[in-house]
mmCIF file of C-alpha atoms in Angstrom:
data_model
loop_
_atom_site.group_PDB
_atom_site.id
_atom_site.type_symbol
_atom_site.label_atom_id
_atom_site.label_comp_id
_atom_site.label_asym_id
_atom_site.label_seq_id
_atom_site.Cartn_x
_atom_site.Cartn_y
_atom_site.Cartn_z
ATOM 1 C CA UNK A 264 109.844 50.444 157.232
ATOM 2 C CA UNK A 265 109.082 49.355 153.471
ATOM 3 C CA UNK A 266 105.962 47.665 154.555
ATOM 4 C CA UNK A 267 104.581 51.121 156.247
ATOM 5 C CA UNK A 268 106.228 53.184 153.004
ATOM 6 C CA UNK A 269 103.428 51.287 151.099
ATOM 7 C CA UNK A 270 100.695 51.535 153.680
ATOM 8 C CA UNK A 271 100.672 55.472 153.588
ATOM 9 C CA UNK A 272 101.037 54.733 149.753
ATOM 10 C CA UNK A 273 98.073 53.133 149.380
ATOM 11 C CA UNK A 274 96.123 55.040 151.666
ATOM 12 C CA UNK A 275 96.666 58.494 149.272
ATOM 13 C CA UNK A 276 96.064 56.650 146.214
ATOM 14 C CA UNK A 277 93.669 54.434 144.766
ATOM 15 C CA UNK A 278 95.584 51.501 143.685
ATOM 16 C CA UNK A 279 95.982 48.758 146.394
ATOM 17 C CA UNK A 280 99.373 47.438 146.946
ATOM 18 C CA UNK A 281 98.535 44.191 145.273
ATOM 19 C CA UNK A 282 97.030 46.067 142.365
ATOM 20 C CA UNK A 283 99.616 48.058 141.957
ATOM 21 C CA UNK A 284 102.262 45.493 142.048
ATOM 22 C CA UNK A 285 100.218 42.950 139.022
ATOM 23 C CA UNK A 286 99.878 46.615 136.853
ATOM 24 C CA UNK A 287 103.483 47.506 136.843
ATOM 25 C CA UNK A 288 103.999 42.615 136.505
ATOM 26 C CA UNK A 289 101.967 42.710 133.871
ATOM 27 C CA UNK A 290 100.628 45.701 132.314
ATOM 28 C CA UNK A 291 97.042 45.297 133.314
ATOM 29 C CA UNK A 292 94.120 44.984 135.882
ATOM 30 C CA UNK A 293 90.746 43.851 136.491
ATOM 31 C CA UNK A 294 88.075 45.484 138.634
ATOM 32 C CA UNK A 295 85.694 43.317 139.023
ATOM 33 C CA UNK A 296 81.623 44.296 138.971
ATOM 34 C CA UNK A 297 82.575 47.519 139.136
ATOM 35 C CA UNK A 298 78.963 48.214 137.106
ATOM 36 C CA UNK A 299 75.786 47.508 138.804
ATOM 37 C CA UNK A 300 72.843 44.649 136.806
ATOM 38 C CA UNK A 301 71.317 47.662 135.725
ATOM 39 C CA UNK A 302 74.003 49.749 134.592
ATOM 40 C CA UNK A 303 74.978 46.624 132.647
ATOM 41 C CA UNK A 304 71.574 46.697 131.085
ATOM 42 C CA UNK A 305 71.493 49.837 130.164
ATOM 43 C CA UNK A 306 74.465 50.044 127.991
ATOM 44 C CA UNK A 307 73.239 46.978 126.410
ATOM 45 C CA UNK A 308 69.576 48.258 126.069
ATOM 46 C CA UNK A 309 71.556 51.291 124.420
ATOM 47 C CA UNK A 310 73.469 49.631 121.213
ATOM 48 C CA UNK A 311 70.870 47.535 120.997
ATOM 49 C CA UNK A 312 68.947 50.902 120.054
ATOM 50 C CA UNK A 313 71.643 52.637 118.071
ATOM 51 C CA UNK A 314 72.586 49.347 116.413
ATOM 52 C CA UNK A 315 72.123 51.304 112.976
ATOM 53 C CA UNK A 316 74.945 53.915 113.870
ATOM 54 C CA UNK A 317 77.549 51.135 113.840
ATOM 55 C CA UNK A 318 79.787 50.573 110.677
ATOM 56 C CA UNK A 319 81.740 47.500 109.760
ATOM 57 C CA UNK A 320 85.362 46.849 109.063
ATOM 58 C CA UNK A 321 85.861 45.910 105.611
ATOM 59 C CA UNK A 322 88.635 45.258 103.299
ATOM 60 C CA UNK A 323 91.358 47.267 103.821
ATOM 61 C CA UNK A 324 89.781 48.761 107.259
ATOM 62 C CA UNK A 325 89.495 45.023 108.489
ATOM 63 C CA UNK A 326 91.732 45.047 111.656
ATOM 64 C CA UNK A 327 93.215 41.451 110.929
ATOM 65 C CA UNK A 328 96.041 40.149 108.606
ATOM 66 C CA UNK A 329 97.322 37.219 110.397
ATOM 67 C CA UNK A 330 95.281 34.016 110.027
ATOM 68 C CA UNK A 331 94.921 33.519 113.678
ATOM 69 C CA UNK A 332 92.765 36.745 113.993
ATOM 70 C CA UNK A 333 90.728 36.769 110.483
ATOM 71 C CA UNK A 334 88.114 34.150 111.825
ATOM 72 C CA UNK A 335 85.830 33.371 108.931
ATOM 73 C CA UNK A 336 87.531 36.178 106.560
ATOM 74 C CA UNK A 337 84.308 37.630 105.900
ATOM 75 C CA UNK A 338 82.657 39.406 108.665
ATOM 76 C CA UNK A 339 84.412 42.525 109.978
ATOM 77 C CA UNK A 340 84.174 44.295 113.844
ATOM 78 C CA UNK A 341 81.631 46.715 114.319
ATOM 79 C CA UNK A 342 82.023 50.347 115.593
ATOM 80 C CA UNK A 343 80.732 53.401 117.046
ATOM 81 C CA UNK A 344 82.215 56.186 118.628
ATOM 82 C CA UNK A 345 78.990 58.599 119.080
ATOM 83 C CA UNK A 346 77.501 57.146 122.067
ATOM 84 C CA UNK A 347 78.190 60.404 123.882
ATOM 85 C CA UNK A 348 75.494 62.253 121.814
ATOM 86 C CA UNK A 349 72.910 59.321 121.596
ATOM 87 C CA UNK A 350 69.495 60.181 122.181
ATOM 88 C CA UNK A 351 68.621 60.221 125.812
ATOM 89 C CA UNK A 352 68.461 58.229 127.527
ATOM 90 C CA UNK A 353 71.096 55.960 125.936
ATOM 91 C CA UNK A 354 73.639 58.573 126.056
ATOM 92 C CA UNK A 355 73.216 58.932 129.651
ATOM 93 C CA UNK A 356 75.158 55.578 130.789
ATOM 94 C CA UNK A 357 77.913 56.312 128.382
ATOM 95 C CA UNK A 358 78.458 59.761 129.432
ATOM 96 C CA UNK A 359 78.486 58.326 133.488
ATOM 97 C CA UNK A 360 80.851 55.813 131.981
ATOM 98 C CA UNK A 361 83.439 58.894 131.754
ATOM 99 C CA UNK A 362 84.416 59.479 134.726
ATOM 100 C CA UNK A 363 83.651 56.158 137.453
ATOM 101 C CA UNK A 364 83.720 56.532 141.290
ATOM 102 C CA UNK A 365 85.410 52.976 141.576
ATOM 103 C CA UNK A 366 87.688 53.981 138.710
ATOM 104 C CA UNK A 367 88.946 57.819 139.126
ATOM 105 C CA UNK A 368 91.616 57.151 141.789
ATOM 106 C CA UNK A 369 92.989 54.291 139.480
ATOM 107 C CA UNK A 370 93.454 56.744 136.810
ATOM 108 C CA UNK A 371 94.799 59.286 139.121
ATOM 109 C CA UNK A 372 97.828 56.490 140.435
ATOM 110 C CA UNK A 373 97.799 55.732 136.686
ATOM 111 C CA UNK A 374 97.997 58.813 134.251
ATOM 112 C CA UNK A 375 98.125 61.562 137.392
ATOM 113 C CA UNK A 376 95.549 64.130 138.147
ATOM 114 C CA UNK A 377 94.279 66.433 135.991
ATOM 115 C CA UNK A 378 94.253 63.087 133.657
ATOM 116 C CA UNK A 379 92.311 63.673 130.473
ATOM 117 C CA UNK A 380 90.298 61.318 127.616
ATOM 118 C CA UNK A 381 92.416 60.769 124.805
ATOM 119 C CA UNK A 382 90.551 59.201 121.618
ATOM 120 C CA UNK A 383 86.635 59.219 121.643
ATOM 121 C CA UNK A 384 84.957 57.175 123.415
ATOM 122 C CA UNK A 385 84.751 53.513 120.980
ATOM 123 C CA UNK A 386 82.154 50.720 121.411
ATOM 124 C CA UNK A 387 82.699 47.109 119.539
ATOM 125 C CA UNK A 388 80.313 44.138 118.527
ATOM 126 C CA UNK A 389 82.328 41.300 117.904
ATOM 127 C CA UNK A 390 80.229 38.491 116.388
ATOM 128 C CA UNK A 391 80.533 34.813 116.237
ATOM 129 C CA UNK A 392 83.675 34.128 113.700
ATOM 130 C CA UNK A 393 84.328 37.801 112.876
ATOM 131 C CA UNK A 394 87.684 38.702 113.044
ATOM 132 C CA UNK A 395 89.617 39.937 115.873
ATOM 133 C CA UNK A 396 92.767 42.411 116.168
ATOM 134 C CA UNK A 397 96.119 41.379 115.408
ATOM 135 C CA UNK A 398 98.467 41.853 118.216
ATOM 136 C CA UNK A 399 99.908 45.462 118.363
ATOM 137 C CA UNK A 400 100.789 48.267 120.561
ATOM 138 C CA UNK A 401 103.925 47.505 122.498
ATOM 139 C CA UNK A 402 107.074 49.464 124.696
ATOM 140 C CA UNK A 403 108.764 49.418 120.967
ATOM 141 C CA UNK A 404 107.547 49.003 117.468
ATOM 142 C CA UNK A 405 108.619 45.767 115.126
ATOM 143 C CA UNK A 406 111.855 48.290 114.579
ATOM 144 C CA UNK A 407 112.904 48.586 118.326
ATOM 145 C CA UNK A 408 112.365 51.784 118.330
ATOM 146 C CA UNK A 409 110.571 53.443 121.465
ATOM 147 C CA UNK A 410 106.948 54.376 121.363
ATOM 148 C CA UNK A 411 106.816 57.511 123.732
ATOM 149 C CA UNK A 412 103.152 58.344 123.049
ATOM 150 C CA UNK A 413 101.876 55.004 124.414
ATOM 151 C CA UNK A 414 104.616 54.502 127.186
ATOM 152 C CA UNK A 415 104.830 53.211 130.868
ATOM 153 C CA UNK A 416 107.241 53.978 132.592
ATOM 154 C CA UNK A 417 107.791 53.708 136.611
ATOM 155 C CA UNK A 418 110.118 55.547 138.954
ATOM 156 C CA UNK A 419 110.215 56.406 142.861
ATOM 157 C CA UNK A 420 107.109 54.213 143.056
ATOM 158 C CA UNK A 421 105.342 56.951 140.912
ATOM 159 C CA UNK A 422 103.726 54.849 137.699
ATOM 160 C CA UNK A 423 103.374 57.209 134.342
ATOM 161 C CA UNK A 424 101.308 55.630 131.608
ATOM 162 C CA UNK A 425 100.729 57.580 128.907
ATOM 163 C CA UNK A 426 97.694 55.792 127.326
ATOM 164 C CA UNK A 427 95.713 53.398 129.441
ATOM 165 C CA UNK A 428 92.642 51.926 128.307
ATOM 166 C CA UNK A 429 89.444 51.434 130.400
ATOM 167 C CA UNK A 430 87.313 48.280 128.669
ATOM 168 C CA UNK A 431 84.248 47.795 129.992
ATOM 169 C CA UNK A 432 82.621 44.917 129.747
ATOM 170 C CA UNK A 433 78.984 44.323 128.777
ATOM 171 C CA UNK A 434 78.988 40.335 128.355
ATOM 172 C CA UNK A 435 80.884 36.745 129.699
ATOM 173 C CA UNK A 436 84.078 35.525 128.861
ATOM 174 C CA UNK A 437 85.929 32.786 129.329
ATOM 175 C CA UNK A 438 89.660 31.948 129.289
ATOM 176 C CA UNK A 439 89.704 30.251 126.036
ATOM 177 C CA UNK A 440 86.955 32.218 124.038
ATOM 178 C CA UNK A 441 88.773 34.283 122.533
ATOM 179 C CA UNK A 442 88.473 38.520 122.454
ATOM 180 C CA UNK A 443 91.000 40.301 124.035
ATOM 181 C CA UNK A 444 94.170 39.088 124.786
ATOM 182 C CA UNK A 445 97.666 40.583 126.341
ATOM 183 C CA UNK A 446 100.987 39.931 126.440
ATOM 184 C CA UNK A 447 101.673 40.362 130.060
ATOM 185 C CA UNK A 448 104.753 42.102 131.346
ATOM 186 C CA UNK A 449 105.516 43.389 127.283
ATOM 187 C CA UNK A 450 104.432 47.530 128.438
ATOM 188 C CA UNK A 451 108.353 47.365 129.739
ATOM 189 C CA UNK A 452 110.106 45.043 126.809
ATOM 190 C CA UNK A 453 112.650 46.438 124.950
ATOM 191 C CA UNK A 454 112.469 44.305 121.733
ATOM 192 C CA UNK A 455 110.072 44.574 119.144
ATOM 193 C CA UNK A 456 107.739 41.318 118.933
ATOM 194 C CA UNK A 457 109.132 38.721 116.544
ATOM 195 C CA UNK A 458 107.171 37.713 113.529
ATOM 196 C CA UNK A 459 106.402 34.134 115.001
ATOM 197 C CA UNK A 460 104.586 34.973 118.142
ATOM 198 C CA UNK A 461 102.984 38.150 116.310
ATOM 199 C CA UNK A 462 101.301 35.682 113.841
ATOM 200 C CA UNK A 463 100.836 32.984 117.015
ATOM 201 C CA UNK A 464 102.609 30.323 115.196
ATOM 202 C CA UNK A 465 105.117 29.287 118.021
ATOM 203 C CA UNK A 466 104.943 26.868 120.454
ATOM 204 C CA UNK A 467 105.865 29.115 123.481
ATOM 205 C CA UNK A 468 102.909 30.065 126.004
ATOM 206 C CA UNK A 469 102.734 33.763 126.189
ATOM 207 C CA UNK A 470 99.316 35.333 125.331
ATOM 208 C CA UNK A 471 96.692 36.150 128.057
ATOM 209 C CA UNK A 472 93.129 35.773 127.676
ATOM 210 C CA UNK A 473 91.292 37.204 131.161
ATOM 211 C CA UNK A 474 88.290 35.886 132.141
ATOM 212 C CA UNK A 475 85.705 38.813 132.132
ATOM 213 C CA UNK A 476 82.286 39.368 133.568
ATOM 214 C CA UNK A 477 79.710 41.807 132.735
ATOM 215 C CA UNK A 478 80.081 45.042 134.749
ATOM 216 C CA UNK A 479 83.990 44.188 135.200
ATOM 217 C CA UNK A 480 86.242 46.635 134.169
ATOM 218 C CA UNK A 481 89.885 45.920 132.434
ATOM 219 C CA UNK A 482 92.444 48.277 132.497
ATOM 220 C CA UNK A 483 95.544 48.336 130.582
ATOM 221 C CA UNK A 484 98.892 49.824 129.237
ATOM 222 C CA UNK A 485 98.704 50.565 125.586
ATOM 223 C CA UNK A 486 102.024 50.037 125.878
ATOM 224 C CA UNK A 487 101.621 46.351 126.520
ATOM 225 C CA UNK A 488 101.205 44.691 123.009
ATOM 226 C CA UNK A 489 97.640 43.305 122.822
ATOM 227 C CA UNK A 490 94.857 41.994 120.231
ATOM 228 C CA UNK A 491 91.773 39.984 120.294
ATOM 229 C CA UNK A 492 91.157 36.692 118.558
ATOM 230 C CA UNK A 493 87.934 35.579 116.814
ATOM 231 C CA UNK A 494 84.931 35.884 119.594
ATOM 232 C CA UNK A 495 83.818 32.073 120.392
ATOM 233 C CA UNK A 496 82.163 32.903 123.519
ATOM 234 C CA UNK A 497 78.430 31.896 124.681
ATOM 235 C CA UNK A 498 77.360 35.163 123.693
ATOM 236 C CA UNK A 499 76.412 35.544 120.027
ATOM 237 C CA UNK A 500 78.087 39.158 120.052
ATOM 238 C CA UNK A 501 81.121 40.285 122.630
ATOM 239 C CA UNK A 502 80.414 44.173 123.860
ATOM 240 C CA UNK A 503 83.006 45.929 124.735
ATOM 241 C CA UNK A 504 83.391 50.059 125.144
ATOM 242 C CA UNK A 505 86.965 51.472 125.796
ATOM 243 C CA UNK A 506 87.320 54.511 126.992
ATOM 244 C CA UNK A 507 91.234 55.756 126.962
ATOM 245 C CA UNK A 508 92.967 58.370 129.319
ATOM 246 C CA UNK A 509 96.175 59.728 129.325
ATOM 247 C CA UNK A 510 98.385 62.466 131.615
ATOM 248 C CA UNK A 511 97.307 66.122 131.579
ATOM 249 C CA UNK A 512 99.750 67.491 128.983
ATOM 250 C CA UNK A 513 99.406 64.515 126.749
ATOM 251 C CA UNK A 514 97.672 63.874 123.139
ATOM 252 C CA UNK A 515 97.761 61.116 121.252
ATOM 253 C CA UNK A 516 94.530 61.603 119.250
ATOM 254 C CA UNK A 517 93.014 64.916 118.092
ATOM 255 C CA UNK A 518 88.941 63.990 118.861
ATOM 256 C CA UNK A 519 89.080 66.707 121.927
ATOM 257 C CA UNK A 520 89.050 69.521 118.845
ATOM 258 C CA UNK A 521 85.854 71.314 118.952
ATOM 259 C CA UNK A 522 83.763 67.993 119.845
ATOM 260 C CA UNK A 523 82.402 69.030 123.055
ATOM 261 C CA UNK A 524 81.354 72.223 123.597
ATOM 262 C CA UNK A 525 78.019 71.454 122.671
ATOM 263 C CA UNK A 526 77.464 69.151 125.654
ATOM 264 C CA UNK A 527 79.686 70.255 128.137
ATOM 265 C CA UNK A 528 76.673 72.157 129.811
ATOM 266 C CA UNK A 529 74.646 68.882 129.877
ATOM 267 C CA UNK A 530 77.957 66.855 131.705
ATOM 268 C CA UNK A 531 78.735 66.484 135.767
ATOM 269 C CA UNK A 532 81.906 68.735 136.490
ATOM 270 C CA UNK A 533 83.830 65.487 136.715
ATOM 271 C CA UNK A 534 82.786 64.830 132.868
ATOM 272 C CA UNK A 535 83.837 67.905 132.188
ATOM 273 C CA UNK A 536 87.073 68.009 133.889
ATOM 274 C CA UNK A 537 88.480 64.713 131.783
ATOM 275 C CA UNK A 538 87.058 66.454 128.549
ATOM 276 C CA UNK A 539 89.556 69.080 129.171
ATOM 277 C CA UNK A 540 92.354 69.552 126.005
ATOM 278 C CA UNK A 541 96.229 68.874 127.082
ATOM 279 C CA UNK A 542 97.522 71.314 129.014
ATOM 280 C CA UNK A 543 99.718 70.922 132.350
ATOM 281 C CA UNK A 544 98.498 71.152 135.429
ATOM 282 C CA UNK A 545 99.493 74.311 137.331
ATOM 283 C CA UNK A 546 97.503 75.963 134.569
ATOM 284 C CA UNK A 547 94.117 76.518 136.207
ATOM 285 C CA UNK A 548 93.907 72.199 134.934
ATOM 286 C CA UNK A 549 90.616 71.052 136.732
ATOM 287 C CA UNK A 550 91.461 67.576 138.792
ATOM 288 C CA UNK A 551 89.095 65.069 139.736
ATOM 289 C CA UNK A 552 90.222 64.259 143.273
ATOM 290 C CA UNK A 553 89.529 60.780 144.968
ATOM 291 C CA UNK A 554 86.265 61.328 146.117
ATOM 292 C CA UNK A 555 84.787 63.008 142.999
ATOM 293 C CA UNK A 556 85.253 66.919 144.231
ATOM 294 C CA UNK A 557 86.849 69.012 141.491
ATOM 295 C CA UNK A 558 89.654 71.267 142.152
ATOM 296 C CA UNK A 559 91.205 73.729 140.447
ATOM 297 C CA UNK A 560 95.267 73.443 140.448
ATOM 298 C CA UNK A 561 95.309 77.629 140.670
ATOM 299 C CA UNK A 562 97.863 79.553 138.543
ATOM 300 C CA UNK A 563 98.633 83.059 140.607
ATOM 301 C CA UNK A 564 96.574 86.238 139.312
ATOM 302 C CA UNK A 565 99.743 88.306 139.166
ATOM 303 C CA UNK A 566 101.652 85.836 136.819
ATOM 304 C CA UNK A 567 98.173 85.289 134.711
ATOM 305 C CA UNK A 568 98.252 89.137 134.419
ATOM 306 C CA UNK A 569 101.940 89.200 133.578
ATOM 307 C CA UNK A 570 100.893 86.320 130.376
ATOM 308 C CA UNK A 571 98.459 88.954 129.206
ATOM 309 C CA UNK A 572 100.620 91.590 129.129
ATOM 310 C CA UNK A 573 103.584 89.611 127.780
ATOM 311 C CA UNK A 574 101.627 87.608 125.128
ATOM 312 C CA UNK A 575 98.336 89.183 124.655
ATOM 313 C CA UNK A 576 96.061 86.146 125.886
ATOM 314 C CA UNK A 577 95.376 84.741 129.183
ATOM 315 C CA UNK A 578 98.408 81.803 128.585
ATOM 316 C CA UNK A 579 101.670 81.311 127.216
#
C-alpha cells in the first residue's frame, strides 16, 4: 500500500520518489544536463558580452571573513543582476532561464503552485583564488533561533520550502575544486552551526562539494547552511546564475517592486506568471501547471464584487 501511495505521488508531481527522498536527506538536488550545448553557450556568449556590467566585491562587501574562504585576500566575486534587460539577444536565454520545462514541476513539489521569484535574478564569476562565501543560511541562526523566511519544513508528504535556489551551471566542477558547498541534511537542524566547523577548522567530515557539469542544474534549501570556497577548478572563471523561488504568499526580498512592468509584454505567460508579487493563491494567482499551461486559480465574481464594495478596490 505505501509503495502505490508514492506511485500516484509521483505521477501528480514532478519530483521522483528518489528525488524526493535525497531533497528532504539532504537539502538538495541535481538535474543533470538539464540545458542543451547551445543553451550553455549562449549564456556564456552572454556575460562574456556584458562583462562590463559586473561589479566586484570589495572590502567590506567582500563575502568572506574566515580564512578558508578569502583565497588570495585580494580579488573579490563578481556580480550582476540585470541580465533580464540585456540587450537582445543575451537577455533572451536568461529570461527562458525563468521558468524551465525540466524544472517547473520541481518547483511546484517544492515551493507549491502559483510559486513566485524571490530576489533578482544574480549571475557570479568566480576567478582563480578569489574568494568564496563563508558558510551561512541554515534551519537556525548562530543564536538558535528559527529562520522562518528561509525554512523547510515537511508534513503529510507535502514539502514547503520557503526559499529554494535554482544554480545553473555554465562550467565543470569537480569534487575537490572548490565553489559551492552544502552541509547536507542542516535545512532541518535545530542548532546553530558552531564556530569550528563555520570557520572549517575541525577534523569532522561534513561539507559537500557536488560535482557539476555545464547545463546541470542544482537545487537547494536556503535553509540548508551553504558557502563556496576559493574556485580551483580547470576553468579560469566558475559561472554560476541562481535564480530563487519561493511559495505564492511569500517575500523575502523586495526586487518584484516596480521592476517589471516594462518587460512583462516582451515575457512567455509562464515568465510572467513567476514575476507575479506575493499574494495567495485563490486570488486570481496565475499557476504554471506541469506541462507549461497557465491557469488561473479563479476567485468568484460575486465575492470580488463584495471586496469592491466593502473596501473600495478589487482585493482585500
Amino acid at each position: 500500500r505505501i509503495q502505490i501511495l508514492f506511485e500516484n505521488v509521483n505521477e501528480m508531481r514532478g519530483l521522483s520518489v528518489e528525488q524526493r527522498y535525497l531533497f528532504d536527506l539532504r537539502g538538495f538536488i541535481v538535474l543533470r544536463k538539464i540545458l542543451s550545448d547551445d543553451e550553455v553557450e549562449a549564456a556564456r556568449n552572454a556575460i562574456t558580452e556584458n562583462l562590463h556590467r559586473f561589479h566586484e566585491r570589495k572590502d567590506e562587501l567582500r563575502n568572506s571573513r574566515l580564512d578558508a574562504f578569502t583565497g588570495d585576500k585580494v580579488r573579490g566575486r563578481l556580480d550582476c543582476g540585470s541580465m533580464l534587460r540585456w540587450e537582445p539577444p543575451h537577455c533572451n536565454i536568461f529570461r527562458k532561464f525563468l521558468a524551465l520545462p525540466s524544472v517547473v514541476p520541481v518547483l511546484n513539489d517544492l515551493c507549491g503552485y502559483g510559486y513566485r521569484l524571490d530576489h533578482l535574478p544574480l549571475t557570479i564569476l568566480q576567478y582563480k583564488s578569489a574568494e568564496g562565501f563563508d558558510l551561512h543560511g541554515g534551519n537556525v541562526d548562530e543564536n538558535g533561533v528559527w529562520q522562518q523566511d528561509i525554512s523547510y519544513d515537511c508534513r503529510n508528504s507535502r514539502i514547503s520550502c520557503n526559499l529554494a535556489n535554482v544554480s545553473i551551471q555554465l562550467d565543470t566542477t569537480r569534487s575537490g575544486d572548490g565553489g559551492f558547498v552544502i552541509v547536507p541534511g542542516s535545512h532541518k537542524s535545530n542548532f546553530g552551526l558552531p564556530p569550528t566547523l563555520a570557520a572549517c577548522t575541525s577534523e569532522e567530515d561534513y561539507l559537500v562539494n557536488p560535482a557539476l557539469n555545464p547545463g546541470d542544474i542544482l537545487i537547494f534549501s536556503e535553509a540548508a547552511t551553504h558557502g563556496a570556497l576559493p574556485w580551483k577548478g580547470e576553468a579560469e572563471c566558475r559561472r554560476t546564475v541562481f535564480y530563487r523561488f519561493c511559495p505564492p504568499n511569500f517575500g523575502y526580498g523586495r526586487g518584484y517592486l516596480g521592476n517589471f512592468e516594462d518587460i512583462m509584454t516582451e515575457l512567455t505567460p509562464p515568465q510572467q506568471a513567476v514575476l507575479q508579487p506575493p499574494f495567495t493563491n485563490r486570488l486570481d494567482r496565475l499557476e504554471i501547471q506541469n506541462d507549461m499551461t497557465v491557469t488561473v486559480n479563479k476567485r468568484s465574481e460575486k465575492k470580488k464584487t463584495f471586496d469592491k464594495e466593502v473596501f473600495g478596490c478589487d482585493y482585500f
